Amino acid sequence: GLVPGGSATVVITGVPRRVVAVPGDAVRPGGVVTVWTGSAAVATPVRLGGELPDGRVEVTEGLAPGDQVVRAR
């Protein structure tokens, strides 16, 4: 068993999955991102999933792969 001050090795396995993700700073308060439609910038509500290690955030609803998200510099 585990003892105080001891250590353990944990192996987590799973099936990799593809997700739609955007830079965390592209998400405005209330879960809104700005999408470029080719002729206009449209405020689009999204549902967020988990934060990814590289600073991006998973989007589970509201965007499709290939949507162009606008973010402030």
XYZ file of N, CA, C and O in Angstrom:
292
model
N 0.823 -1.189 0.000
C 0.000 0.000 0.000
C 0.866 1.252 0.000
O 2.088 1.203 0.087
N 0.189 2.372 -0.062
C 0.880 3.664 -0.028
C 1.161 4.060 1.407
O 0.373 3.795 2.310
N 2.282 4.703 1.600
C 2.657 5.205 2.918
C 2.956 6.691 2.793
O 3.352 7.163 1.724
N 2.762 7.464 3.870
C 3.076 8.890 3.802
C 4.515 9.114 3.329
O 5.443 8.435 3.772
N 4.684 10.030 2.395
C 5.999 10.337 1.856
C 6.438 9.412 0.742
O 7.479 9.617 0.139
N 5.645 8.382 0.464
C 5.970 7.450 -0.607
C 5.589 8.023 -1.959
O 5.115 9.149 -2.072
N 5.833 7.261 -2.996
C 5.472 7.705 -4.332
C 4.844 6.550 -5.090
O 4.942 5.389 -4.680
N 4.198 6.885 -6.160
C 3.562 5.868 -6.996
C 3.687 6.284 -8.447
O 3.801 7.469 -8.759
N 3.678 5.326 -9.328
C 3.648 5.590 -10.756
C 2.242 5.285 -11.242
O 1.705 4.218 -10.972
N 1.655 6.245 -11.946
C 0.297 6.085 -12.449
C 0.341 6.157 -13.962
O 0.944 7.069 -14.532
N -0.286 5.211 -14.614
C -0.380 5.203 -16.061
C -1.851 5.375 -16.425
O -2.694 4.581 -16.002
N -2.140 6.433 -17.170
C -3.507 6.705 -17.597
C -3.598 6.383 -19.074
O -2.824 6.909 -19.878
N -4.530 5.532 -19.420
C -4.697 5.161 -20.823
C -6.066 5.590 -21.299
O -6.988 5.774 -20.512
N -6.184 5.745 -22.556
C -7.451 6.136 -23.153
C -7.284 6.249 -24.650
O -6.191 6.114 -25.185
N -8.377 6.526 -25.281
C -8.370 6.679 -26.719
C -8.234 8.165 -27.043
O -9.024 8.974 -26.569
N -7.207 8.556 -27.799
C -7.099 9.969 -28.187
C -8.337 10.388 -28.973
O -8.916 9.591 -29.711
N -8.747 11.624 -28.787
C -9.898 12.110 -29.537
C -9.591 13.489 -30.086
O -8.784 14.226 -29.530
N -10.234 13.803 -31.175
C -10.067 15.117 -31.799
C -11.130 16.045 -31.219
O -12.278 15.645 -31.050
N -10.726 17.270 -30.921
C -11.653 18.241 -30.355
C -11.528 19.561 -31.099
O -10.518 19.835 -31.740
N -12.559 20.370 -31.006
C -12.492 21.754 -31.467
C -11.991 22.555 -30.267
O -12.536 22.440 -29.167
N -10.935 23.323 -30.463
C -10.366 24.105 -29.366
C -9.974 25.485 -29.862
O -9.640 25.661 -31.040
N -10.053 26.449 -28.956
C -9.691 27.832 -29.288
C -8.725 28.345 -28.221
O -8.693 27.822 -27.102
N -7.942 29.377 -28.545
C -7.092 29.976 -27.520
C -7.961 30.470 -26.360
O -9.049 31.039 -26.586
N -7.505 30.257 -25.144
C -8.285 30.673 -23.982
C -8.616 32.150 -23.984
O -9.703 32.554 -23.559
N -7.703 32.977 -24.514
C -7.960 34.425 -24.517
C -8.933 34.856 -25.610
O -9.288 36.029 -25.704
N -9.401 33.928 -26.436
C -10.411 34.255 -27.451
C -11.822 34.149 -26.894
O -12.776 34.586 -27.533
N -11.950 33.585 -25.691
C -13.272 33.404 -25.088
C -13.568 34.597 -24.187
O -12.827 34.898 -23.261
N -14.676 35.278 -24.493
C -15.088 36.427 -23.694
C -15.976 35.963 -22.547
O -16.495 34.842 -22.563
N -16.166 36.824 -21.554
C -17.049 36.457 -20.437
C -18.422 36.002 -20.938
O -18.951 36.532 -21.910
N -18.947 35.003 -20.305
C -20.238 34.462 -20.716
C -20.108 33.363 -21.753
O -21.100 32.861 -22.267
N -18.862 32.998 -22.117
C -18.663 31.929 -23.083
C -19.023 32.333 -24.497
O -19.769 31.656 -25.197
N -18.494 33.457 -24.933
C -18.758 33.968 -26.283
C -17.432 34.112 -27.021
O -16.455 34.610 -26.456
N -17.398 33.672 -28.265
C -16.238 33.904 -29.122
C -16.702 34.677 -30.349
O -17.886 34.687 -30.685
N -15.770 35.329 -31.009
C -16.086 36.061 -32.234
C -15.640 35.216 -33.412
O -14.478 34.825 -33.496
N -16.572 34.924 -34.314
C -16.298 34.090 -35.483
C -16.336 34.963 -36.731
O -17.273 35.749 -36.922
N -15.320 34.827 -37.578
C -15.277 35.537 -38.852
C -16.004 34.698 -39.897
O -15.637 33.557 -40.145
N -17.054 35.257 -40.502
C -17.863 34.508 -41.469
C -17.395 34.703 -42.900
O -17.983 34.151 -43.816
N -16.362 35.526 -43.093
C -15.899 35.831 -44.439
C -16.278 37.240 -44.841
O -15.651 37.836 -45.702
N -17.321 37.771 -44.193
C -17.729 39.144 -44.484
C -18.045 39.932 -43.218
O -18.200 41.141 -43.277
N -18.161 39.244 -42.091
C -18.494 39.928 -40.840
C -17.997 39.123 -39.644
O -17.818 37.909 -39.731
N -17.793 39.833 -38.541
C -17.447 39.187 -37.279
C -18.731 39.007 -36.484
O -19.480 39.964 -36.283
N -18.999 37.770 -36.052
C -20.260 37.454 -35.376
C -19.968 36.899 -33.985
O -19.206 35.932 -33.840
N -20.587 37.514 -32.957
C -20.460 37.003 -31.593
C -21.240 35.688 -31.521
O -22.414 35.630 -31.866
N -20.560 34.635 -31.090
C -21.144 33.295 -31.094
C -21.025 32.665 -29.711
O -19.919 32.489 -29.203
N -22.165 32.313 -29.086
C -22.080 31.643 -27.794
C -21.571 30.212 -27.966
O -21.922 29.544 -28.943
N -20.731 29.774 -27.037
C -20.185 28.424 -27.089
C -20.293 27.773 -25.709
O -20.393 28.461 -24.691
N -20.264 26.457 -25.722
C -20.169 25.696 -24.469
C -18.751 25.164 -24.390
O -18.250 24.578 -25.352
N -18.130 25.387 -23.246
C -16.726 25.023 -23.087
C -16.568 23.698 -22.370
O -17.372 23.341 -21.512
N -15.499 22.993 -22.746
C -15.122 21.760 -22.065
C -13.904 22.042 -21.210
O -13.818 23.074 -20.557
N -12.926 21.181 -21.273
C -11.742 21.301 -20.440
C -10.688 22.228 -21.004
O -10.690 22.567 -22.187
N -9.796 22.642 -20.119
C -8.637 23.439 -20.530
C -7.533 22.491 -20.957
O -7.289 21.477 -20.301
N -6.880 22.810 -22.059
C -5.789 21.988 -22.566
C -4.464 22.547 -22.061
O -4.359 23.739 -21.743
N -3.426 21.715 -21.987
C -2.144 22.155 -21.425
C -1.498 23.332 -22.155
O -0.713 24.058 -21.568
N -1.825 23.546 -23.419
C -1.177 24.620 -24.188
C -1.925 25.950 -24.135
O -1.639 26.856 -24.901
N -2.908 26.069 -23.230
C -3.637 27.331 -23.092
C -4.910 27.404 -23.901
O -5.651 28.381 -23.811
N -5.168 26.392 -24.707
C -6.423 26.370 -25.458
C -7.528 25.791 -24.590
O -7.285 25.151 -23.581
N -8.773 26.039 -25.011
C -9.946 25.549 -24.310
C -10.793 24.740 -25.297
O -11.018 25.178 -26.429
N -11.248 23.592 -24.866
C -12.108 22.755 -25.705
C -13.483 23.412 -25.841
O -14.022 23.939 -24.874
N -14.040 23.390 -27.042
C -15.392 23.891 -27.297
C -16.260 22.690 -27.657
O -16.010 22.017 -28.654
N -17.265 22.415 -26.831
C -18.103 21.235 -27.053
C -19.357 21.543 -27.860
O -19.947 20.639 -28.438
N -19.770 22.802 -27.893
C -20.933 23.217 -28.698
C -20.751 24.645 -29.170
O -20.182 25.467 -28.455
N -21.232 24.933 -30.367
C -21.242 26.301 -30.867
C -20.280 26.584 -32.005
O -20.456 27.559 -32.725
N -19.240 25.765 -32.157
C -18.282 25.933 -33.250
C -18.137 24.618 -34.004
O -18.338 23.553 -33.436
N -17.748 24.736 -35.260
C -17.461 23.564 -36.086
C -15.985 23.597 -36.476
O -15.375 24.669 -36.518
N -15.414 22.441 -36.764
C -14.024 22.442 -37.243
C -13.888 23.372 -38.456
O -14.732 23.370 -39.351
N -12.874 24.212 -38.443
C -12.649 25.130 -39.558
C -13.217 26.518 -39.348
O -12.877 27.435 -40.100
N -14.099 26.713 -38.351
C -14.592 28.069 -38.069
C -13.405 28.958 -37.721
O -12.485 28.536 -37.020
N -13.416 30.190 -38.220
C -12.323 31.117 -37.965
C -12.676 32.008 -36.778
O -13.614 32.806 -36.855
N -11.937 31.843 -35.704
C -12.193 32.607 -34.483
C -11.253 33.805 -34.444
O -10.052 33.682 -34.693
N -11.817 34.959 -34.154
C -11.064 36.210 -34.041
C -10.723 36.424 -32.576
O -11.561 36.220 -31.709
N -9.474 36.825 -32.322
C -9.118 37.138 -30.940
C -8.372 38.457 -30.896
O -7.698 38.832 -31.851
N -8.495 39.146 -29.777
C -7.827 40.436 -29.613
C -6.341 40.205 -29.400
O -5.927 39.173 -28.880
N -5.520 41.147 -29.808
C -4.078 41.046 -29.589
C -3.713 41.649 -28.274
O -4.228 42.513 -27.756
